[in-house]
Coordinates of C-alpha atoms in Angstrom, one line a residue:
M1 CA -22.6 -6.3 -102.4
K2 CA -23.9 -4.1 -105.3
R3 CA -27.2 -6.2 -105.4
L4 CA -27.7 -5.8 -101.5
L5 CA -27.1 -2.0 -101.7
T6 CA -29.6 -1.8 -104.6
V7 CA -32.2 -3.9 -102.6
L8 CA -31.6 -1.6 -99.5
L9 CA -31.9 1.5 -101.4
V10 CA -35.2 0.3 -103.1
A11 CA -36.6 -0.7 -99.7
A12 CA -35.6 2.7 -98.3
V13 CA -37.5 4.5 -101.1
L14 CA -40.5 2.2 -100.6
C15 CA -40.6 2.8 -96.9
T16 CA -40.2 6.5 -97.5
G17 CA -43.0 6.5 -100.1
L18 CA -45.2 4.3 -97.6
G19 CA -44.5 6.9 -94.8
V20 CA -45.7 9.7 -96.8
T21 CA -48.7 7.9 -98.2
S22 CA -49.5 6.9 -94.6
A23 CA -49.1 10.4 -93.1
A24 CA -51.3 11.9 -95.9
A25 CA -54.0 9.2 -95.4
A26 CA -54.2 9.8 -91.6
P27 CA -57.4 11.4 -90.4
A28 CA -57.3 15.1 -89.6
Q29 CA -56.8 15.7 -85.9
P30 CA -59.8 17.7 -84.1
H31 CA -58.9 21.3 -83.4
W32 CA -60.4 24.2 -81.3
V33 CA -62.3 27.0 -83.0
S34 CA -63.9 30.1 -81.4
A35 CA -67.6 29.8 -81.5
W36 CA -68.7 32.8 -79.5
S37 CA -66.8 35.9 -78.3
T38 CA -67.2 39.4 -76.9
S39 CA -64.6 42.1 -76.5
P40 CA -63.9 43.0 -72.9
V41 CA -64.1 46.7 -71.7
D42 CA -63.3 48.4 -68.4
A43 CA -66.1 48.7 -66.0
S44 CA -64.5 51.1 -63.4
L45 CA -66.9 54.0 -64.4
S46 CA -63.9 56.4 -63.4
E47 CA -65.2 59.2 -65.6
L48 CA -68.5 59.3 -63.6
G49 CA -66.5 59.7 -60.5
A50 CA -67.5 56.4 -59.2
L51 CA -65.3 53.3 -58.4
S52 CA -62.4 55.2 -59.7
G53 CA -59.2 52.9 -60.1
V54 CA -60.8 50.1 -58.3
S55 CA -63.3 47.2 -59.4
V56 CA -66.9 46.2 -58.6
P57 CA -67.1 44.2 -55.5
V58 CA -68.8 40.7 -55.7
V59 CA -69.3 38.3 -52.9
N60 CA -71.5 35.1 -52.8
V61 CA -73.0 35.8 -56.2
S62 CA -73.5 33.7 -59.3
S63 CA -73.8 34.9 -62.8
R64 CA -75.4 33.0 -65.7
V65 CA -74.6 34.1 -69.1
V66 CA -76.6 32.5 -72.1
I67 CA -75.0 32.6 -75.5
R68 CA -75.4 30.9 -78.9
P69 CA -72.2 29.1 -80.3
T70 CA -71.9 29.3 -84.1
M71 CA -70.0 26.2 -84.5
T72 CA -70.8 22.5 -83.8
G73 CA -68.5 20.4 -81.8
D74 CA -68.0 17.5 -79.2
Q75 CA -66.2 19.5 -76.6
V76 CA -66.1 23.1 -75.3
R77 CA -63.8 25.2 -73.4
L78 CA -64.2 28.8 -71.8
V79 CA -61.9 31.7 -71.6
F80 CA -62.4 34.3 -68.8
S81 CA -60.8 37.6 -68.6
N82 CA -59.5 39.8 -65.9
E83 CA -57.6 42.1 -68.2
Y84 CA -58.6 45.4 -66.6
S85 CA -58.5 44.7 -62.9
K86 CA -55.8 45.8 -60.7
F87 CA -56.6 42.7 -58.3
P88 CA -56.9 39.1 -58.9
L89 CA -60.6 37.6 -59.6
V90 CA -61.5 34.2 -58.0
I91 CA -63.9 31.9 -59.7
S92 CA -65.1 29.5 -57.0
A93 CA -67.1 27.3 -59.2
C94 CA -68.4 27.0 -62.9
T95 CA -70.8 25.0 -64.9
V96 CA -71.9 24.8 -68.6
G97 CA -75.2 23.4 -69.7
A98 CA -77.9 23.6 -72.4
S99 CA -80.6 26.2 -72.2
A100 CA -83.5 24.9 -74.3
K101 CA -85.5 28.0 -74.3
G102 CA -82.6 30.4 -74.5
D103 CA -83.3 31.8 -71.0
A104 CA -82.1 31.3 -67.5
A105 CA -83.3 28.0 -67.2
V106 CA -80.8 25.1 -67.7
S107 CA -81.3 21.4 -68.4
L108 CA -80.0 19.5 -65.2
C109 CA -78.9 16.5 -67.1
S110 CA -76.8 18.6 -69.5
L111 CA -74.8 20.5 -66.7
R112 CA -71.1 19.8 -66.9
T113 CA -68.6 21.0 -64.3
V114 CA -66.0 23.2 -65.5
R115 CA -62.4 22.8 -64.3
F116 CA -59.2 24.8 -64.5
H117 CA -56.1 22.7 -64.4
T118 CA -58.2 19.8 -63.1
L119 CA -59.4 22.1 -60.2
G120 CA -63.0 23.4 -59.8
C121 CA -61.7 26.9 -58.9
V122 CA -59.2 29.4 -60.3
V123 CA -57.6 32.6 -59.4
I124 CA -57.4 35.0 -62.6
P125 CA -54.5 37.4 -62.1
A126 CA -54.9 41.1 -62.6
G127 CA -54.5 41.8 -66.3
E128 CA -54.5 38.1 -67.4
T129 CA -57.0 35.6 -69.0
V130 CA -57.5 31.8 -68.3
T131 CA -58.8 29.2 -70.3
S132 CA -60.6 26.3 -68.7
D133 CA -60.0 22.4 -69.3
P134 CA -61.9 20.9 -72.2
V135 CA -65.5 20.0 -71.2
A136 CA -67.0 16.8 -73.1
M137 CA -70.4 17.8 -74.3
S138 CA -72.1 18.0 -77.6
V139 CA -72.5 21.6 -78.8
T140 CA -74.7 22.5 -81.8
A141 CA -74.5 25.8 -83.8
G142 CA -77.2 28.1 -83.0
E143 CA -78.4 26.2 -79.8
A144 CA -78.1 28.1 -76.5
L145 CA -75.6 27.3 -73.8
A146 CA -75.6 28.7 -70.3
V147 CA -72.3 29.4 -68.4
T148 CA -72.9 29.8 -64.6
T149 CA -70.0 31.2 -62.7
Y150 CA -70.0 31.5 -58.7
Y151 CA -67.9 33.9 -56.8
R152 CA -67.8 32.8 -53.1
G153 CA -65.4 35.0 -51.3
L154 CA -65.2 38.8 -51.8
S155 CA -63.8 39.3 -55.2
A156 CA -63.0 42.2 -57.6
M157 CA -64.6 42.4 -61.0
R158 CA -63.6 45.1 -63.5
T159 CA -63.7 43.4 -66.9
I160 CA -67.0 42.9 -68.7
G161 CA -68.5 42.5 -72.2
L162 CA -71.4 44.5 -73.3
I163 CA -72.7 42.5 -76.4
G164 CA -73.7 38.9 -77.3
G165 CA -75.3 37.3 -74.3
R166 CA -78.1 37.4 -71.9
S167 CA -77.0 37.4 -68.4
Y168 CA -78.6 37.1 -64.9
A169 CA -77.3 37.4 -61.2
A170 CA -78.6 35.8 -58.2
V171 CA -77.3 35.2 -54.5
G172 CA -75.5 32.2 -53.7
N173 CA -74.1 29.1 -55.7
R174 CA -76.4 28.5 -58.5
T175 CA -73.9 26.5 -60.6
H176 CA -75.9 23.3 -60.3
S177 CA -79.3 25.0 -60.1
S178 CA -81.8 24.6 -63.1
A179 CA -83.6 27.9 -62.4
M180 CA -82.2 31.2 -61.2
L181 CA -85.0 32.2 -58.8
G182 CA -84.9 35.7 -57.8
A183 CA -82.3 36.4 -60.5
L184 CA -81.8 39.8 -61.8
P185 CA -81.1 40.4 -65.4
L186 CA -77.8 42.1 -66.0
N187 CA -78.6 44.8 -68.6
F188 CA -79.3 48.4 -68.8
T189 CA -80.5 51.0 -71.3
A190 CA -78.9 54.5 -71.5
D191 CA -78.8 57.4 -73.6
S192 CA -76.0 55.6 -75.7
G193 CA -78.1 52.5 -76.2
A194 CA -78.9 49.0 -74.7
Y195 CA -76.2 47.0 -73.1
D196 CA -75.9 43.2 -71.9
I197 CA -73.6 43.0 -68.9
I198 CA -71.4 39.8 -69.4
P199 CA -69.0 39.3 -66.3
C200 CA -65.5 38.4 -67.3
L201 CA -66.5 35.7 -70.0
K202 CA -64.6 36.6 -73.2
E203 CA -64.8 33.5 -75.6
V204 CA -66.3 30.1 -76.0
D205 CA -64.4 27.5 -78.2
V206 CA -65.6 24.2 -79.6
R207 CA -63.5 21.2 -80.6
T208 CA -64.6 20.2 -84.2
A209 CA -63.3 17.3 -86.4
D210 CA -63.7 19.4 -89.5
P211 CA -60.3 20.2 -90.8
A212 CA -61.5 23.1 -92.9
A213 CA -63.3 24.7 -89.7
G214 CA -62.5 28.3 -88.9
A215 CA -63.8 31.3 -87.3
C216 CA -64.8 34.7 -88.9
V217 CA -64.6 37.6 -86.4
V218 CA -66.8 40.8 -87.0
F219 CA -64.8 43.6 -85.5
G220 CA -65.8 47.2 -85.2
D221 CA -68.1 49.7 -83.5
S222 CA -71.8 50.0 -82.7
T223 CA -72.8 49.5 -86.4
V224 CA -71.9 45.9 -85.9
A225 CA -72.5 45.5 -82.1
N226 CA -75.8 44.0 -82.9
E227 CA -77.3 40.9 -84.3
I228 CA -75.4 41.0 -87.6
P229 CA -72.7 38.3 -86.6
R230 CA -75.5 35.9 -85.5
M231 CA -77.6 36.7 -88.7
L232 CA -74.5 36.1 -90.9
A233 CA -73.8 32.8 -89.0
A234 CA -77.5 31.8 -89.6
R235 CA -77.1 32.7 -93.3
L236 CA -74.1 30.7 -93.7
R237 CA -75.8 27.6 -92.0
E238 CA -78.8 28.0 -94.3
N239 CA -76.6 27.9 -97.5
G240 CA -74.7 24.8 -96.3
V241 CA -71.6 26.5 -94.9
T242 CA -71.0 24.7 -91.5
S243 CA -67.3 25.1 -91.4
V244 CA -67.2 28.7 -90.3
S245 CA -68.3 30.2 -87.1
V246 CA -68.9 33.9 -86.9
T247 CA -68.0 35.7 -83.6
Q248 CA -68.2 39.3 -82.5
A249 CA -65.4 41.8 -81.3
A250 CA -67.3 45.0 -81.6
I251 CA -67.5 47.8 -79.0
K252 CA -70.1 50.6 -78.9
G253 CA -68.4 54.0 -79.5
D254 CA -65.1 52.5 -80.5
R255 CA -62.6 54.3 -82.7
L256 CA -60.0 52.8 -84.9
S257 CA -57.2 55.3 -84.0
Y258 CA -57.7 56.5 -80.5
D259 CA -59.0 55.4 -77.2
G260 CA -62.3 56.5 -75.9
V261 CA -62.5 59.9 -74.1
G262 CA -65.0 61.8 -71.9
K263 CA -68.0 60.4 -69.9
L264 CA -68.1 56.5 -70.2
A265 CA -64.7 56.5 -72.1
A266 CA -63.8 53.2 -70.5
I267 CA -66.6 51.3 -71.9
T268 CA -66.2 52.6 -75.4
G269 CA -62.9 50.6 -75.6
R270 CA -59.3 51.1 -76.6
A271 CA -58.4 52.2 -80.1
G272 CA -59.3 49.3 -82.6
V273 CA -55.8 49.2 -83.9
D274 CA -54.5 48.4 -80.3
R275 CA -57.1 45.8 -79.5
F276 CA -57.0 44.0 -82.7
A277 CA -54.6 41.3 -82.1
S278 CA -55.9 40.5 -78.6
D279 CA -59.8 40.7 -79.5
V280 CA -59.4 39.2 -82.9
L281 CA -56.2 37.4 -83.8
D282 CA -55.9 35.6 -80.5
Q283 CA -59.2 33.8 -80.9
A284 CA -59.0 30.2 -81.6
G285 CA -59.1 29.1 -85.2
V286 CA -59.5 32.5 -86.6
T287 CA -59.3 32.5 -90.5
S288 CA -61.0 35.6 -91.5
V289 CA -62.2 39.0 -90.0
I290 CA -64.8 41.6 -91.3
V291 CA -63.7 45.1 -90.3
K292 CA -66.4 47.7 -90.0
I293 CA -65.0 50.7 -88.0
G294 CA -64.0 54.3 -88.6
V295 CA -67.3 56.3 -88.3
N296 CA -66.6 57.3 -84.7
D297 CA -63.2 58.7 -85.9
V298 CA -65.1 61.0 -88.3
I299 CA -67.9 61.9 -85.7
H300 CA -66.4 62.1 -82.1
P301 CA -63.9 65.0 -82.7
Q302 CA -66.9 67.0 -83.7
L303 CA -69.2 66.3 -80.6
K304 CA -69.9 69.0 -78.1
S305 CA -69.4 66.6 -75.2
K306 CA -66.1 65.7 -76.5
Q307 CA -64.9 69.1 -77.8
G308 CA -61.1 69.4 -77.4
A309 CA -60.8 66.0 -75.8
A310 CA -61.5 63.6 -78.8
P311 CA -58.3 63.8 -81.1
Y312 CA -58.9 64.2 -84.7
A313 CA -57.9 61.5 -87.2
S314 CA -56.5 62.3 -90.5
F315 CA -57.2 60.3 -93.8
E316 CA -53.5 59.5 -93.7
Q317 CA -53.6 58.1 -90.2
L318 CA -56.8 56.1 -90.7
T319 CA -55.7 54.4 -93.8
S320 CA -52.2 53.7 -92.1
D321 CA -54.0 52.1 -89.2
F322 CA -56.4 50.2 -91.6
T323 CA -53.4 48.9 -93.4
A324 CA -51.9 47.9 -90.0
L325 CA -54.8 45.7 -89.3
V326 CA -54.3 43.9 -92.7
E327 CA -50.5 43.5 -92.1
M328 CA -51.2 42.1 -88.6
A329 CA -53.8 39.7 -89.8
H330 CA -51.9 38.6 -92.9
A331 CA -48.8 37.9 -90.7
R332 CA -51.0 35.3 -89.0
G333 CA -52.5 33.9 -92.3
V334 CA -55.9 35.6 -91.6
K335 CA -57.9 37.2 -94.4
V336 CA -59.3 40.7 -94.0
Y337 CA -62.4 42.1 -95.4
F338 CA -63.6 45.8 -95.0
A339 CA -67.1 47.0 -94.7
E340 CA -67.9 50.5 -95.8
L341 CA -68.4 53.4 -93.5
T342 CA -72.1 53.7 -93.6
P343 CA -73.9 57.0 -93.9
W344 CA -74.9 59.0 -90.8
K345 CA -76.7 62.1 -91.9
G346 CA -79.6 62.9 -89.6
Y347 CA -77.9 61.4 -86.7
T348 CA -77.9 64.2 -83.8
R349 CA -76.8 62.3 -80.7
N350 CA -78.7 63.9 -77.7
L351 CA -76.6 62.5 -74.6
F352 CA -75.7 63.7 -71.1
G353 CA -78.0 66.8 -70.9
I354 CA -76.2 68.4 -73.7
T355 CA -78.4 71.5 -74.8
G356 CA -79.3 71.2 -78.4
D357 CA -77.6 68.6 -80.7
D358 CA -74.4 67.0 -79.8
V359 CA -73.5 66.9 -83.5
R360 CA -75.2 67.7 -86.5
W361 CA -74.2 66.4 -90.1
T362 CA -72.4 68.6 -92.4
P363 CA -70.8 67.7 -95.9
E364 CA -67.5 69.0 -94.5
I365 CA -67.3 66.6 -91.7
D366 CA -68.7 63.8 -93.8
A367 CA -65.9 64.5 -96.5
L368 CA -63.7 62.3 -94.4
R369 CA -65.9 59.3 -94.6
V370 CA -66.4 59.5 -98.3
Q371 CA -62.9 59.8 -98.8
L372 CA -62.2 56.5 -96.8
N373 CA -64.9 54.5 -98.7
D374 CA -63.3 55.8 -102.0
W375 CA -60.0 54.5 -100.8
M376 CA -61.6 51.1 -100.0
R377 CA -62.8 50.9 -103.6
S378 CA -59.3 51.8 -104.9
E379 CA -56.3 49.5 -105.8
A380 CA -54.5 51.2 -102.9
C381 CA -56.7 49.4 -100.3
P382 CA -54.9 46.2 -99.1
A383 CA -58.0 44.3 -97.9
D384 CA -58.9 40.9 -99.4
G385 CA -62.3 42.2 -100.3
V386 CA -64.6 45.1 -99.4
V387 CA -68.5 45.2 -98.9
F388 CA -70.7 48.0 -99.6
F389 CA -74.4 48.3 -98.6
P390 CA -76.3 50.1 -101.2
D391 CA -79.6 48.7 -100.0
L392 CA -79.2 50.6 -96.6
T393 CA -78.9 53.9 -98.3
D394 CA -81.6 56.3 -98.7
P395 CA -82.5 56.2 -102.5
T396 CA -83.0 60.1 -102.5
D397 CA -79.8 61.0 -100.4
P398 CA -76.6 59.0 -100.6
A399 CA -75.3 60.7 -97.4
A400 CA -78.1 59.0 -95.3
L401 CA -79.5 55.7 -94.4
N402 CA -83.0 54.7 -95.7
P403 CA -85.3 55.7 -92.7
A404 CA -87.0 52.3 -92.9
Y405 CA -83.6 50.7 -91.6
T406 CA -82.3 53.0 -89.1
T407 CA -83.2 53.8 -85.6
D408 CA -81.6 57.2 -85.3
G409 CA -79.6 58.0 -88.7
V410 CA -76.5 55.9 -87.9
H411 CA -77.7 52.7 -86.2
F412 CA -79.5 49.7 -88.0
T413 CA -82.9 48.4 -87.3
D414 CA -83.1 44.5 -87.3
A415 CA -84.4 44.6 -90.7
G416 CA -81.3 46.8 -91.6
A417 CA -78.9 44.6 -89.8
Q418 CA -80.4 41.6 -91.8
L419 CA -79.9 43.5 -95.1
A420 CA -76.2 44.2 -94.1
A421 CA -75.7 40.4 -93.2
D422 CA -77.2 39.4 -96.5
A423 CA -74.8 41.8 -98.4
I424 CA -71.8 40.0 -97.3
P425 CA -70.6 37.7 -100.1
L426 CA -70.9 33.9 -99.4
E427 CA -67.9 33.4 -101.8
W428 CA -65.6 34.7 -98.8
F429 CA -66.4 31.7 -96.9
R430 CA -66.5 28.9 -99.5

């Protein structure tokens, strides 16, 4: 009996050991990683006295959004948003395909039908998002994909993105058309900058077999609502880092601590601290985030066009909100890297018919930005890392950007954006 018990015990130990070894040796399961994103905003234009409280009506129209995923995989799925509408949004048909030239033309042989719970159409309830079923197709980082969506019956649209893709609209169902004949580009240029209108598409995920793969989200304001995320993604690939996608969650005019106010308030977004979870942490496979926000908290309360309407944010409130971002991310195992609040001396912002400059730099106004950057350098800063951009600064004036790298004193030229992308440490991603 003792011998039998001994044999059984040894067998149990061996089986347990074999089970552990077998589990450890099992191949990693494919998983989903966000490969492209844009932060949705409210398109009601209520501050301009138009479409107040309602949505933009669309009927018998197709939109085609051309994006460049930053992760390679063997399947794709799409996330559509109706977050800001008070009415359901009906998608009648949808396809995804390759755009060889990165324009509105799509390769017919690459077209795949997108389904939602096995159906070819979907109703997105007001305030909600939906994720499509997986679509089997090869996706290569950096190569263009076109998402074509058809809205047949009268539908209400109020949720759009304004950065990250090239969009077109045409009458009729163009989901299986190679060309978008007669299509209109969905973009516009205003006093406040250039915008790409991206109807309701919020995120594109790819399935990857790489167990180490994850997404880095660039989160912030107009200083990163540009090509920096795509430049960083290309730099990572050039340096052999293929396990990290780079996505975008930046909104022009966005503040860390307060919602937008005044004209076009809706499209400048909710306070960063309030949208951080949904725009960043809810992305598939996110492992890190680069935060560059706060300069609008310094500037906006000083604007003539927002005088008395834009609340002032103190140093204590801003550092508390920066810390809140870190705590939210760390609670989900996501690393947080801060980027400095870059200089803005020389920025005057002449908008909305304001007589004279809407704002003019002074050392008293700028003191808050300097104080926040000093805090980021200090031991009190809870971020996992901080990046500064000395090459962007005017060598003769640390309060200003180098004129060669800025368009208006605060925003970057393409060369300036490339310098910023090149300054981000590669070791953050290895």
